[in-house]
C-alpha positions as protocol buffer text, in pm:
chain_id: "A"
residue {
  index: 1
  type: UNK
  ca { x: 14297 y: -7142 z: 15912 }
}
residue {
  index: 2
  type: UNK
  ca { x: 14538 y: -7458 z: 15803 }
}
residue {
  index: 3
  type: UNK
  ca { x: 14722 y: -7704 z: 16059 }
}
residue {
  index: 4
  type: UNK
  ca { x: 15050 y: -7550 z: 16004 }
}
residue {
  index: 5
  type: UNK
  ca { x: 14933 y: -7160 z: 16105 }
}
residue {
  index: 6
  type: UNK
  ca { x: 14700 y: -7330 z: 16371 }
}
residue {
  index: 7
  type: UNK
  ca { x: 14998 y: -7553 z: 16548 }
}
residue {
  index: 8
  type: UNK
  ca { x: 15256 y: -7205 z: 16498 }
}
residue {
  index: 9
  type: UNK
  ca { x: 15066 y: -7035 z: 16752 }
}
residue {
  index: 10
  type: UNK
  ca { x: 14955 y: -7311 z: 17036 }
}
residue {
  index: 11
  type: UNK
  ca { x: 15237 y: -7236 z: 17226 }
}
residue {
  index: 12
  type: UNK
  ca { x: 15153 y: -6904 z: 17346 }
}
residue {
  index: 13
  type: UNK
  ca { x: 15002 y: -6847 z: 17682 }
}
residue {
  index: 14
  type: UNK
  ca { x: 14797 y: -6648 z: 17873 }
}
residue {
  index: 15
  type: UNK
  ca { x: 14575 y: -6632 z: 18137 }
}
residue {
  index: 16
  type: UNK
  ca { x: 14136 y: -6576 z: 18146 }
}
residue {
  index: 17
  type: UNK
  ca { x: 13888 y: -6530 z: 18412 }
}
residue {
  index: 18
  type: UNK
  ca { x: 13500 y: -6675 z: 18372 }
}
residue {
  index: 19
  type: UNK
  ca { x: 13559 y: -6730 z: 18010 }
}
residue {
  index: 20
  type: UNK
  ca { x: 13245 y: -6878 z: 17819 }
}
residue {
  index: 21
  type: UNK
  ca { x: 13363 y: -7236 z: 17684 }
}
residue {
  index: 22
  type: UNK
  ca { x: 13245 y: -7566 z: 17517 }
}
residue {
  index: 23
  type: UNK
  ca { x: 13411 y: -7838 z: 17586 }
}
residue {
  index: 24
  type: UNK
  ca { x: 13412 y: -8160 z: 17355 }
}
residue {
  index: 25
  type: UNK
  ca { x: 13101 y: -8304 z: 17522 }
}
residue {
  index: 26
  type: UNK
  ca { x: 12892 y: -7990 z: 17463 }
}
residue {
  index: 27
  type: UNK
  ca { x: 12853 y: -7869 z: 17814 }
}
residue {
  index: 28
  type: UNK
  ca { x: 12889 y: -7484 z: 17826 }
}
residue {
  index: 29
  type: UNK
  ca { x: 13008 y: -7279 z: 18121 }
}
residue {
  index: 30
  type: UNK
  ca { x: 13282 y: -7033 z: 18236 }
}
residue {
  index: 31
  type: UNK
  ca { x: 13688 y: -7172 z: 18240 }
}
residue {
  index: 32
  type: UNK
  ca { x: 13942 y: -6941 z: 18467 }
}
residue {
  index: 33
  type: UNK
  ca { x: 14289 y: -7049 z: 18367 }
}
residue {
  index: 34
  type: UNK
  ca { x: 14593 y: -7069 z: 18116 }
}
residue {
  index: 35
  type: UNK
  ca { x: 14480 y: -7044 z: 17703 }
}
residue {
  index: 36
  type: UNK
  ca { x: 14665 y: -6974 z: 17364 }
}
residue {
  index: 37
  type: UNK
  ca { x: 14650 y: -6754 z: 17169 }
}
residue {
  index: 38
  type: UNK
  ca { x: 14327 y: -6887 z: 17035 }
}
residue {
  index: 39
  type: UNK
  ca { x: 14148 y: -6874 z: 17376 }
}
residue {
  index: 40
  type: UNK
  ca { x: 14158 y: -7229 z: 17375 }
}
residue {
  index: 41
  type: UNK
  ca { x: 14218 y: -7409 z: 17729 }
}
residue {
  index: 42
  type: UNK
  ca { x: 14588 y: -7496 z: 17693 }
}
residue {
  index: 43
  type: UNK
  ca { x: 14728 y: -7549 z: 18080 }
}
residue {
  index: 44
  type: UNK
  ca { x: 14640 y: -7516 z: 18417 }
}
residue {
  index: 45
  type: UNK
  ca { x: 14274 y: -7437 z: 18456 }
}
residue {
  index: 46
  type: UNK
  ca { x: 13954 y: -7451 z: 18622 }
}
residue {
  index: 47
  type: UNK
  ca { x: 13599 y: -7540 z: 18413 }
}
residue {
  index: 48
  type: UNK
  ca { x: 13269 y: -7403 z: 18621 }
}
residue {
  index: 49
  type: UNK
  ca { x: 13003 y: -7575 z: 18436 }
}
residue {
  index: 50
  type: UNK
  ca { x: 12655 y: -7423 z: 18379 }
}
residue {
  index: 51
  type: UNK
  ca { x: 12480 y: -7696 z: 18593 }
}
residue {
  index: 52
  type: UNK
  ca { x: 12714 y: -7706 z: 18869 }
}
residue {
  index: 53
  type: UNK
  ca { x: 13018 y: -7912 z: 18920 }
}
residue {
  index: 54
  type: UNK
  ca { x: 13386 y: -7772 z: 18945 }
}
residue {
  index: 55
  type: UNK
  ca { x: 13670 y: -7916 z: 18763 }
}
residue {
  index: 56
  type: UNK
  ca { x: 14030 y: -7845 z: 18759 }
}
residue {
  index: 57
  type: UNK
  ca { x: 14361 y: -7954 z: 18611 }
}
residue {
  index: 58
  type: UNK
  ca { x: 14569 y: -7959 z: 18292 }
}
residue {
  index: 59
  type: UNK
  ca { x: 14410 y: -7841 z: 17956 }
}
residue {
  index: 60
  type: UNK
  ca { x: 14559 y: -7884 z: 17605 }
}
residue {
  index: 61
  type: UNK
  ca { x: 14432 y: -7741 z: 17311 }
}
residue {
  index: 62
  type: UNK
  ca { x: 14109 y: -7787 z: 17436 }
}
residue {
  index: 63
  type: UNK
  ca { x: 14035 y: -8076 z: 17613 }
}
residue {
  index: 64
  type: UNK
  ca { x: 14130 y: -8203 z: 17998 }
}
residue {
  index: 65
  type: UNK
  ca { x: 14398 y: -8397 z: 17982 }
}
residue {
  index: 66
  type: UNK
  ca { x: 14481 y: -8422 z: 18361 }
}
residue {
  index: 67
  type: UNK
  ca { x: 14199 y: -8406 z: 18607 }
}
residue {
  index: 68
  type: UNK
  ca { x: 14278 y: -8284 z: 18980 }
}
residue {
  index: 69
  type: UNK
  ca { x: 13959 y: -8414 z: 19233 }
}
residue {
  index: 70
  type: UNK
  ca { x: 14122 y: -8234 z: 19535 }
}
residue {
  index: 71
  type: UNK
  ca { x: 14427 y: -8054 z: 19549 }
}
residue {
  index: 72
  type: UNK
  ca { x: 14355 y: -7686 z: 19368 }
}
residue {
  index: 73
  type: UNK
  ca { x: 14771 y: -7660 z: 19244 }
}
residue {
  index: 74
  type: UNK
  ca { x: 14876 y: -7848 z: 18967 }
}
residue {
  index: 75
  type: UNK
  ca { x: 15248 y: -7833 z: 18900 }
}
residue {
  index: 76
  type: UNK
  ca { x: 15271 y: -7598 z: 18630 }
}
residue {
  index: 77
  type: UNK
  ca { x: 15621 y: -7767 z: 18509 }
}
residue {
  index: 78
  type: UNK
  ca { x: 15478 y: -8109 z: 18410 }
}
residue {
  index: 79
  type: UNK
  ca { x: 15567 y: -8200 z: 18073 }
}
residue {
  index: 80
  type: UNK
  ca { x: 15288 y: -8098 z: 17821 }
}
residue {
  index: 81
  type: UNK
  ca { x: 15375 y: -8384 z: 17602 }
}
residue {
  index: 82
  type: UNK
  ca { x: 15210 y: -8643 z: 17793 }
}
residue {
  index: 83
  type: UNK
  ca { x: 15029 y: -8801 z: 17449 }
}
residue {
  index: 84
  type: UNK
  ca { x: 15337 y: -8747 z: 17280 }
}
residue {
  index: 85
  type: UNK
  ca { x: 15282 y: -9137 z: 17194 }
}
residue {
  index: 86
  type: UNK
  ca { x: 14973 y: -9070 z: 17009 }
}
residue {
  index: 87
  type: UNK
  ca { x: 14955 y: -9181 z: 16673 }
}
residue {
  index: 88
  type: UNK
  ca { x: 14950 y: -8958 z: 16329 }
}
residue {
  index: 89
  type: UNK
  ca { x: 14601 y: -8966 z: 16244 }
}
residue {
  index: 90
  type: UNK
  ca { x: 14471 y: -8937 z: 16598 }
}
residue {
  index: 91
  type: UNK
  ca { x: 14634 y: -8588 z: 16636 }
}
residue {
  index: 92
  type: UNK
  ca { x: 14494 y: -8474 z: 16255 }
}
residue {
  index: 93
  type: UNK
  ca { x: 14182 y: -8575 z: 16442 }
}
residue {
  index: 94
  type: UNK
  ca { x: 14234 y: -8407 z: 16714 }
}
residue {
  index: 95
  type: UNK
  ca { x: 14347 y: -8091 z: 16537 }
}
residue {
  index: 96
  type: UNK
  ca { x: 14001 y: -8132 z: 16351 }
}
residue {
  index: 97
  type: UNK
  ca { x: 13823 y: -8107 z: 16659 }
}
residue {
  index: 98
  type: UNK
  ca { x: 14034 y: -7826 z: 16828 }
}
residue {
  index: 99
  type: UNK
  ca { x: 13943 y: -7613 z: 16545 }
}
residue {
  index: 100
  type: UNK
  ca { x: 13566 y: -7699 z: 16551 }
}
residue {
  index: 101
  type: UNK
  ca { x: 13587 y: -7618 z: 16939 }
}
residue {
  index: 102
  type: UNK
  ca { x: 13749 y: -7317 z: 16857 }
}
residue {
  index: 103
  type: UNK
  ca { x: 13483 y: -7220 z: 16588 }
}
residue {
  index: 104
  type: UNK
  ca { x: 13193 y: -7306 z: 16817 }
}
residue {
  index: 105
  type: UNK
  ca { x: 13347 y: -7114 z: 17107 }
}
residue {
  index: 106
  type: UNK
  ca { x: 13421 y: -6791 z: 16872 }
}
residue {
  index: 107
  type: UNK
  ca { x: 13073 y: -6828 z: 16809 }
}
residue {
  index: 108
  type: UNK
  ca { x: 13002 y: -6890 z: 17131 }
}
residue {
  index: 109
  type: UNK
  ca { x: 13218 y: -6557 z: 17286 }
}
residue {
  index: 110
  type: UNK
  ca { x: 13059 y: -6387 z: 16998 }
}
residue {
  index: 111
  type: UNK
  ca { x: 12710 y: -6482 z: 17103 }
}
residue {
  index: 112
  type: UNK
  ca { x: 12793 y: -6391 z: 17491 }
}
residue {
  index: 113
  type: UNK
  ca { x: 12941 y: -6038 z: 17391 }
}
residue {
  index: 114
  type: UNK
  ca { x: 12640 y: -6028 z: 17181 }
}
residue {
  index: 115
  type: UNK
  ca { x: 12410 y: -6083 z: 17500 }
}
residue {
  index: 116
  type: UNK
  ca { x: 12611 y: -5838 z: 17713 }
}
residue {
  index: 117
  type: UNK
  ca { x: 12536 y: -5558 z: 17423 }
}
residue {
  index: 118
  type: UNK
  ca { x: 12168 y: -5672 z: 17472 }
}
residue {
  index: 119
  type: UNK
  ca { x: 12195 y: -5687 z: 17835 }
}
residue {
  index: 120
  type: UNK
  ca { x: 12340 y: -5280 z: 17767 }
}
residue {
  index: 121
  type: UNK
  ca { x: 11987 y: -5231 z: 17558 }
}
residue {
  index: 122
  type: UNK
  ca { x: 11770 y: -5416 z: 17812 }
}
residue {
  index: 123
  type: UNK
  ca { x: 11897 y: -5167 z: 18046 }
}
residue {
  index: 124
  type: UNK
  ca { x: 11879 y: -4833 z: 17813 }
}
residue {
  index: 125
  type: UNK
  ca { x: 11553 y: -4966 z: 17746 }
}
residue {
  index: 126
  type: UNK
  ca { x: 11433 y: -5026 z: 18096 }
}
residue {
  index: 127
  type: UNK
  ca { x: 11546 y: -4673 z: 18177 }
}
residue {
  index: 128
  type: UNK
  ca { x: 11344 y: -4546 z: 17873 }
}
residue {
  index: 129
  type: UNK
  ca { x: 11058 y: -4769 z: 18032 }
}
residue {
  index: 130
  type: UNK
  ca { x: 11054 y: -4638 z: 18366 }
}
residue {
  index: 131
  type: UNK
  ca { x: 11075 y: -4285 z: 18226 }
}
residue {
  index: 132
  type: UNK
  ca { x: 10775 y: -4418 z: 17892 }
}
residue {
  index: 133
  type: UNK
  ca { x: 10576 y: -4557 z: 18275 }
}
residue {
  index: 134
  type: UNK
  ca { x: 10610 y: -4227 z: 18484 }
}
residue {
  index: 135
  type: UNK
  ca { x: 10461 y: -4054 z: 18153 }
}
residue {
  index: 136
  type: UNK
  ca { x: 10197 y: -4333 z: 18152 }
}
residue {
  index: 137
  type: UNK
  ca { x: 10075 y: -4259 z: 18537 }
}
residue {
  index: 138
  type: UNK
  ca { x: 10080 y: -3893 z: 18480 }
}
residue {
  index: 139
  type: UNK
  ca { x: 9856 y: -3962 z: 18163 }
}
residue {
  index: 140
  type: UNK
  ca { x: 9698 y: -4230 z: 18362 }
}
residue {
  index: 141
  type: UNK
  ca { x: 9613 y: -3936 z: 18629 }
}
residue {
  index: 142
  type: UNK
  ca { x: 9510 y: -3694 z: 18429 }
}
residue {
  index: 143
  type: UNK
  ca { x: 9270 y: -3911 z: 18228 }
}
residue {
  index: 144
  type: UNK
  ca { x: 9131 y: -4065 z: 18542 }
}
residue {
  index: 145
  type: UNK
  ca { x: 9052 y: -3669 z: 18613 }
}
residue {
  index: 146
  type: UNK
  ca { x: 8847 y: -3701 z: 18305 }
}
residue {
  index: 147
  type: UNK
  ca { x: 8667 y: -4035 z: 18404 }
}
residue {
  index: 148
  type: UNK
  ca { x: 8535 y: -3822 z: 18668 }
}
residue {
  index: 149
  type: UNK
  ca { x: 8427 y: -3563 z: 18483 }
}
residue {
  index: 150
  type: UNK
  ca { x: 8271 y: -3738 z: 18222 }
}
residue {
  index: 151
  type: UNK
  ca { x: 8127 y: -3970 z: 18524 }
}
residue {
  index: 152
  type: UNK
  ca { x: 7960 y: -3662 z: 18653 }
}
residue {
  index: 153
  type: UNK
  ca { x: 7886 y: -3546 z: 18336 }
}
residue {
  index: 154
  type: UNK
  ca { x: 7710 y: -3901 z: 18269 }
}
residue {
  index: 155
  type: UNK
  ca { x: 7515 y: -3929 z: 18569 }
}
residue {
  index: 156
  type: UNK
  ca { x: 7371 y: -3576 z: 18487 }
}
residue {
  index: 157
  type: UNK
  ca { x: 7286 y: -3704 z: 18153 }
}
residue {
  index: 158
  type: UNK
  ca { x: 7133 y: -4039 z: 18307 }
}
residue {
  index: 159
  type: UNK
  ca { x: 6934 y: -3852 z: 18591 }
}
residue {
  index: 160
  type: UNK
  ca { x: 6803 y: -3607 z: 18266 }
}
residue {
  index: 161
  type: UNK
  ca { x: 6742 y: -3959 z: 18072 }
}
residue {
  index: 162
  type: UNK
  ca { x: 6556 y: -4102 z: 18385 }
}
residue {
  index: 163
  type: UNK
  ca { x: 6346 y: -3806 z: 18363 }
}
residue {
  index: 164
  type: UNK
  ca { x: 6263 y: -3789 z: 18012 }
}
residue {
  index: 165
  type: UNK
  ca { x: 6221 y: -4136 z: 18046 }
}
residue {
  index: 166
  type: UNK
  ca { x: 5935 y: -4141 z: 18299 }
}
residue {
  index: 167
  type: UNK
  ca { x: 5800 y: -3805 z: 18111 }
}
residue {
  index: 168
  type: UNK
  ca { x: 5780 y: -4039 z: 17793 }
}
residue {
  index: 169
  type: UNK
  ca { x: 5629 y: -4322 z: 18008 }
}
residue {
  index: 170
  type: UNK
  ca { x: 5354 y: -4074 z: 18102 }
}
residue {
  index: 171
  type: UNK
  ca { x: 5283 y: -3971 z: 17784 }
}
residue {
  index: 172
  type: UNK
  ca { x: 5263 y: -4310 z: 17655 }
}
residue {
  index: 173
  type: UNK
  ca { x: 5027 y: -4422 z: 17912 }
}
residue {
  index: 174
  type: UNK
  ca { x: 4756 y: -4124 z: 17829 }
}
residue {
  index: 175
  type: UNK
  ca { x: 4842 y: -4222 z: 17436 }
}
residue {
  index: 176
  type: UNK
  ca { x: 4748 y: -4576 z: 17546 }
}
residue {
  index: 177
  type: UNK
  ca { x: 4437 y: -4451 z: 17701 }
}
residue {
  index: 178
  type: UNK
  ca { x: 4309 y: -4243 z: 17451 }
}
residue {
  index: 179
  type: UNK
  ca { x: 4394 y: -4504 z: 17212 }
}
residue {
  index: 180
  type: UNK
  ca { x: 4170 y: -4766 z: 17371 }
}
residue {
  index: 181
  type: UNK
  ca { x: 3875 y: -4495 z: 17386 }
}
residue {
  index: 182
  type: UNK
  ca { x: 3938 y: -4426 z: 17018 }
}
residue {
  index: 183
  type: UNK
  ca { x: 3914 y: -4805 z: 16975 }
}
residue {
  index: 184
  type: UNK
  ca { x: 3604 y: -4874 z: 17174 }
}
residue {
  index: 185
  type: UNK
  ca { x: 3433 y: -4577 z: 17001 }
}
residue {
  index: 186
  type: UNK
  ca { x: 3507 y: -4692 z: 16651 }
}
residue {
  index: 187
  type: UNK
  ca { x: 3383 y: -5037 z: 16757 }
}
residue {
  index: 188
  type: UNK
  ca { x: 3094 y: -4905 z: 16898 }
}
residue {
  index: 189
  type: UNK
  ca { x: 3025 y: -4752 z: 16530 }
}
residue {
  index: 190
  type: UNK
  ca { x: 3162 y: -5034 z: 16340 }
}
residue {
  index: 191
  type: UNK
  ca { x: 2858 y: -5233 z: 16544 }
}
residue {
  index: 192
  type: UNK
  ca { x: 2556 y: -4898 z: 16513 }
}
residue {
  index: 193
  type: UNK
  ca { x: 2672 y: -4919 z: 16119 }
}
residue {
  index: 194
  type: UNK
  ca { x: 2667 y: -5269 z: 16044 }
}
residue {
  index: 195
  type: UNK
  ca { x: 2339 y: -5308 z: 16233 }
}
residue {
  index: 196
  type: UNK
  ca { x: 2234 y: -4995 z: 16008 }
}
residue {
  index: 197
  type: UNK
  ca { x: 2307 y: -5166 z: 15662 }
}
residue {
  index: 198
  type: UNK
  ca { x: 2180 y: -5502 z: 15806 }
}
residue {
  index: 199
  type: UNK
  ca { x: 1796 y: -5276 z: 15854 }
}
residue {
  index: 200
  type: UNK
  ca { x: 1863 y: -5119 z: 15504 }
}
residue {
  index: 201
  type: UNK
  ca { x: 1923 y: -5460 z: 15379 }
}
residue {
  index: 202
  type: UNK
  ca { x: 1623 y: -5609 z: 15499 }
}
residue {
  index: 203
  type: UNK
  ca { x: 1442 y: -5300 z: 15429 }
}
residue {
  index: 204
  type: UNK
  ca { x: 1534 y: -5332 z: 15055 }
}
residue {
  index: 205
  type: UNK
  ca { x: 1404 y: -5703 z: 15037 }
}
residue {
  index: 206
  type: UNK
  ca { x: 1034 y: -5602 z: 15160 }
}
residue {
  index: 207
  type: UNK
  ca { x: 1063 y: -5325 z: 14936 }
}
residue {
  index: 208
  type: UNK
  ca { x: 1191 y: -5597 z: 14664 }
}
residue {
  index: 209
  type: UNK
  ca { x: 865 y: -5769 z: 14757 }
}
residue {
  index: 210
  type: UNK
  ca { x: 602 y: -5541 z: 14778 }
}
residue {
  index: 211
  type: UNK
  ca { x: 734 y: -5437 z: 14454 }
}
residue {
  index: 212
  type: UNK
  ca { x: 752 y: -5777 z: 14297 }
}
residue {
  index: 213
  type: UNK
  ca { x: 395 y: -5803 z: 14436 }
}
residue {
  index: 214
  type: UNK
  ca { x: 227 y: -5555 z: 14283 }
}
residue {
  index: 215
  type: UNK
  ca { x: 400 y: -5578 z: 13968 }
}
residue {
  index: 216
  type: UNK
  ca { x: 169 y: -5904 z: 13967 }
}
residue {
  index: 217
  type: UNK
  ca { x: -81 y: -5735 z: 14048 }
}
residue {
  index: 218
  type: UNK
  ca { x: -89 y: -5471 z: 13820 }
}
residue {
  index: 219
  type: UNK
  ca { x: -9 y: -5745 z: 13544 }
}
residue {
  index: 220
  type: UNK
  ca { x: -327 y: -5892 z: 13653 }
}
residue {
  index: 221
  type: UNK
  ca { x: -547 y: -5608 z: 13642 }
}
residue {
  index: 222
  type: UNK
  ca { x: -383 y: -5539 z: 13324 }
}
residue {
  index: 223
  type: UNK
  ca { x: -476 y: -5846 z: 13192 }
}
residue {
  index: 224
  type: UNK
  ca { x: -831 y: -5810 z: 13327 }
}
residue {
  index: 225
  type: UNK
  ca { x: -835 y: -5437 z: 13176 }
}
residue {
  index: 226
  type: UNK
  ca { x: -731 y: -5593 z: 12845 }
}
residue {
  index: 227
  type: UNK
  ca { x: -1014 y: -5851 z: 12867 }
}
residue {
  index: 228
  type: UNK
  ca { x: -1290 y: -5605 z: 12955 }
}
residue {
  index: 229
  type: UNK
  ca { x: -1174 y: -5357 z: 12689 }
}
residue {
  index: 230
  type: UNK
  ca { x: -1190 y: -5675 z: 12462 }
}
residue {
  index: 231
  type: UNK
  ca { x: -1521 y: -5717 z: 12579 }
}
residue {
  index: 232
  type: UNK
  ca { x: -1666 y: -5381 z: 12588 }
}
residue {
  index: 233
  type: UNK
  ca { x: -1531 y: -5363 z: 12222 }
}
residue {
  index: 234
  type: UNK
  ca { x: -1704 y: -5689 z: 12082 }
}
residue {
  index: 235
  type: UNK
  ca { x: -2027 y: -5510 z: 12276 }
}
residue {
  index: 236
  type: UNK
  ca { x: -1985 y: -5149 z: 12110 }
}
residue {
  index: 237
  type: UNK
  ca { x: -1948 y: -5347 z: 11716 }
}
residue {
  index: 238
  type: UNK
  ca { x: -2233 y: -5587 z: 11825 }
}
residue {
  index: 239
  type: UNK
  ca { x: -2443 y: -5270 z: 11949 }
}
residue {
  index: 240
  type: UNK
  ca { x: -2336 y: -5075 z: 11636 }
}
residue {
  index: 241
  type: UNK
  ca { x: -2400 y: -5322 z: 11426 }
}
residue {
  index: 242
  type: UNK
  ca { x: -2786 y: -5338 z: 11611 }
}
residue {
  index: 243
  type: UNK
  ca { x: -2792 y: -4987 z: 11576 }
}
residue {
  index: 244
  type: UNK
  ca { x: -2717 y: -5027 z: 11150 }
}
residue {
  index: 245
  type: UNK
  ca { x: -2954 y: -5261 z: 11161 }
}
residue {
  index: 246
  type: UNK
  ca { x: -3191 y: -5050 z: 11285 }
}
residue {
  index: 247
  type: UNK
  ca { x: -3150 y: -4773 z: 11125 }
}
residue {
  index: 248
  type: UNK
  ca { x: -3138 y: -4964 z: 10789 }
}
residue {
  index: 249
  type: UNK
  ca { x: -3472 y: -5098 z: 10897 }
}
residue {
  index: 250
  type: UNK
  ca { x: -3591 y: -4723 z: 10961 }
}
residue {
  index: 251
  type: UNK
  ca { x: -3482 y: -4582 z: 10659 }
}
residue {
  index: 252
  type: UNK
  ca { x: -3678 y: -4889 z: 10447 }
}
residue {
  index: 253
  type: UNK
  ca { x: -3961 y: -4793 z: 10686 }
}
residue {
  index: 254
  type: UNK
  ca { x: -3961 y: -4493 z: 10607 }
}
residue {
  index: 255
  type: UNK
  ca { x: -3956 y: -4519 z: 10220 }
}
residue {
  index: 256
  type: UNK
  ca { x: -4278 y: -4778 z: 10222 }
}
residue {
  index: 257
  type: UNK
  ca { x: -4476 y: -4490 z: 10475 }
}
residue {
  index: 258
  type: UNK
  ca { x: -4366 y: -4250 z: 10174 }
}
residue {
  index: 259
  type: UNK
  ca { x: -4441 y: -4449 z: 9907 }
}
residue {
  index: 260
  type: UNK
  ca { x: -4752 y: -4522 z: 10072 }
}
residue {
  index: 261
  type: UNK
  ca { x: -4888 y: -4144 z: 10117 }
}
residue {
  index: 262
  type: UNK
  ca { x: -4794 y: -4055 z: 9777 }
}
residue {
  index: 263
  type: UNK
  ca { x: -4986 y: -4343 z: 9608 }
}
């Protein structure tokens, strides 16, 4: 939009209600009163700000230019040129600004009309909530139906658990018992066969000695066998040899008798 389109059209009026507006300071709320074809505040008009305070009197192009404290009617045929003194610049300056109030309050309109389509949604959506919610207690109803039947259903199971339980608690305990029999009876033979091999142990070494023993002793009488063989042998030659002796003496003996009878 350029000055010459933007200044063509200021002159035309007409009149809002609760219109969202800017003004040059930033403060937001809703303006009831005369505008141009722009919707900018150009006349008599009222600004309700956002945080409170009420203002009235004469707009143009924008901005307050007269500001009534207490009486609500401002003559509507003042002369709008009351800054007709204002130098060149200052009203390129001002047109400047006019436009970026009129951009920010387009956006601003834009952003309101925006909220009321939300505001349209929020409600659509709050219907579709309450209607989503009486679905949820119904399902909220029926499954609490089921909590109770499964709660049933569980405290069956537990009581059946509790008595398995106790069942399994029994049986452990004779397990436990027989157990501990088992245990002392193996202990008891653990004990009757160590003292066993402990006898057969012992057993074995006097055996181990007796042997040992008369292993000497038969060496002995070995040895003693060996030296009365040796001895009885040394007496059968010496006796043999007697007994050649003798008998060669016999047999000479012999011959001389013979020789002596036949001379």
């Amino acid at each position: 939009m350029n000055s010459s389109q933007y200044n063509a059209n200021t002159d035309v009026q007409k009149e809002v209600h609760g219109m969202p507006w800017i003004d040059s300071d930033g403060d937001t709320g809703l303006y009831s009163g005369d505008v141009n074809s722009f919707n900018i505040p150009n006349g008599v008009g009222q600004m309700k700000y956002d945080d409170g305070p009420l203002v009235k009197g004469r707009w143009k192009e924008g901005e307050m230019v007269i500001e009534e404290e207490e009486d609500t009617d401002i003559n509507r045929q003042q002369s709008p040129n009351t800054n007709n003194a204002a130098s060149s610049d200052d009203e390129e300056s001002k047109q400047r600004t006019l436009q970026q109030f009129h951009e920010r309050n387009q956006q601003f309109l834009q952003s309101t009309q925006n909220g009321q389509y939300q505001q349209q949604q929020s409600q659509e959506e709050e219907d579709n909530h309450l209607v989503e919610m009486e679905q949820l207690h119904q399902e909220i109803y029926h499954l609490q139906e089921q909590v109770g039947q499964l709660s049933n259903g569980l405290r069956i199971t537990q009581d059946t658990h509790q008595l398995s339980k106790d069942q399994s608690r029994a049986e452990l305990t004779m397990l436990h018992t027989e157990l501990d029999r088992q245990n002392s009876r193996h202990e008891q033979i653990v004990a009757s066969l160590r003292n066993r091999l402990v006898e057969s142990e012992m057993a074995r070494m006097k055996m181990q000695e007796q042997l040992s023993s008369r292993m000497e002793e038969d060496a002995q009488r070995d040895e003693e066998l060996k030296a009365r063989w040796k001895e009885m042998t040394t007496r059968v030659l010496e006796d043999k040899k007697w007994v050649d002796e003798q008998m060669n003496y016999w047999k000479e003996s012999m011959e001389e008798h013979r020789r002596r009878l036949s001379g």
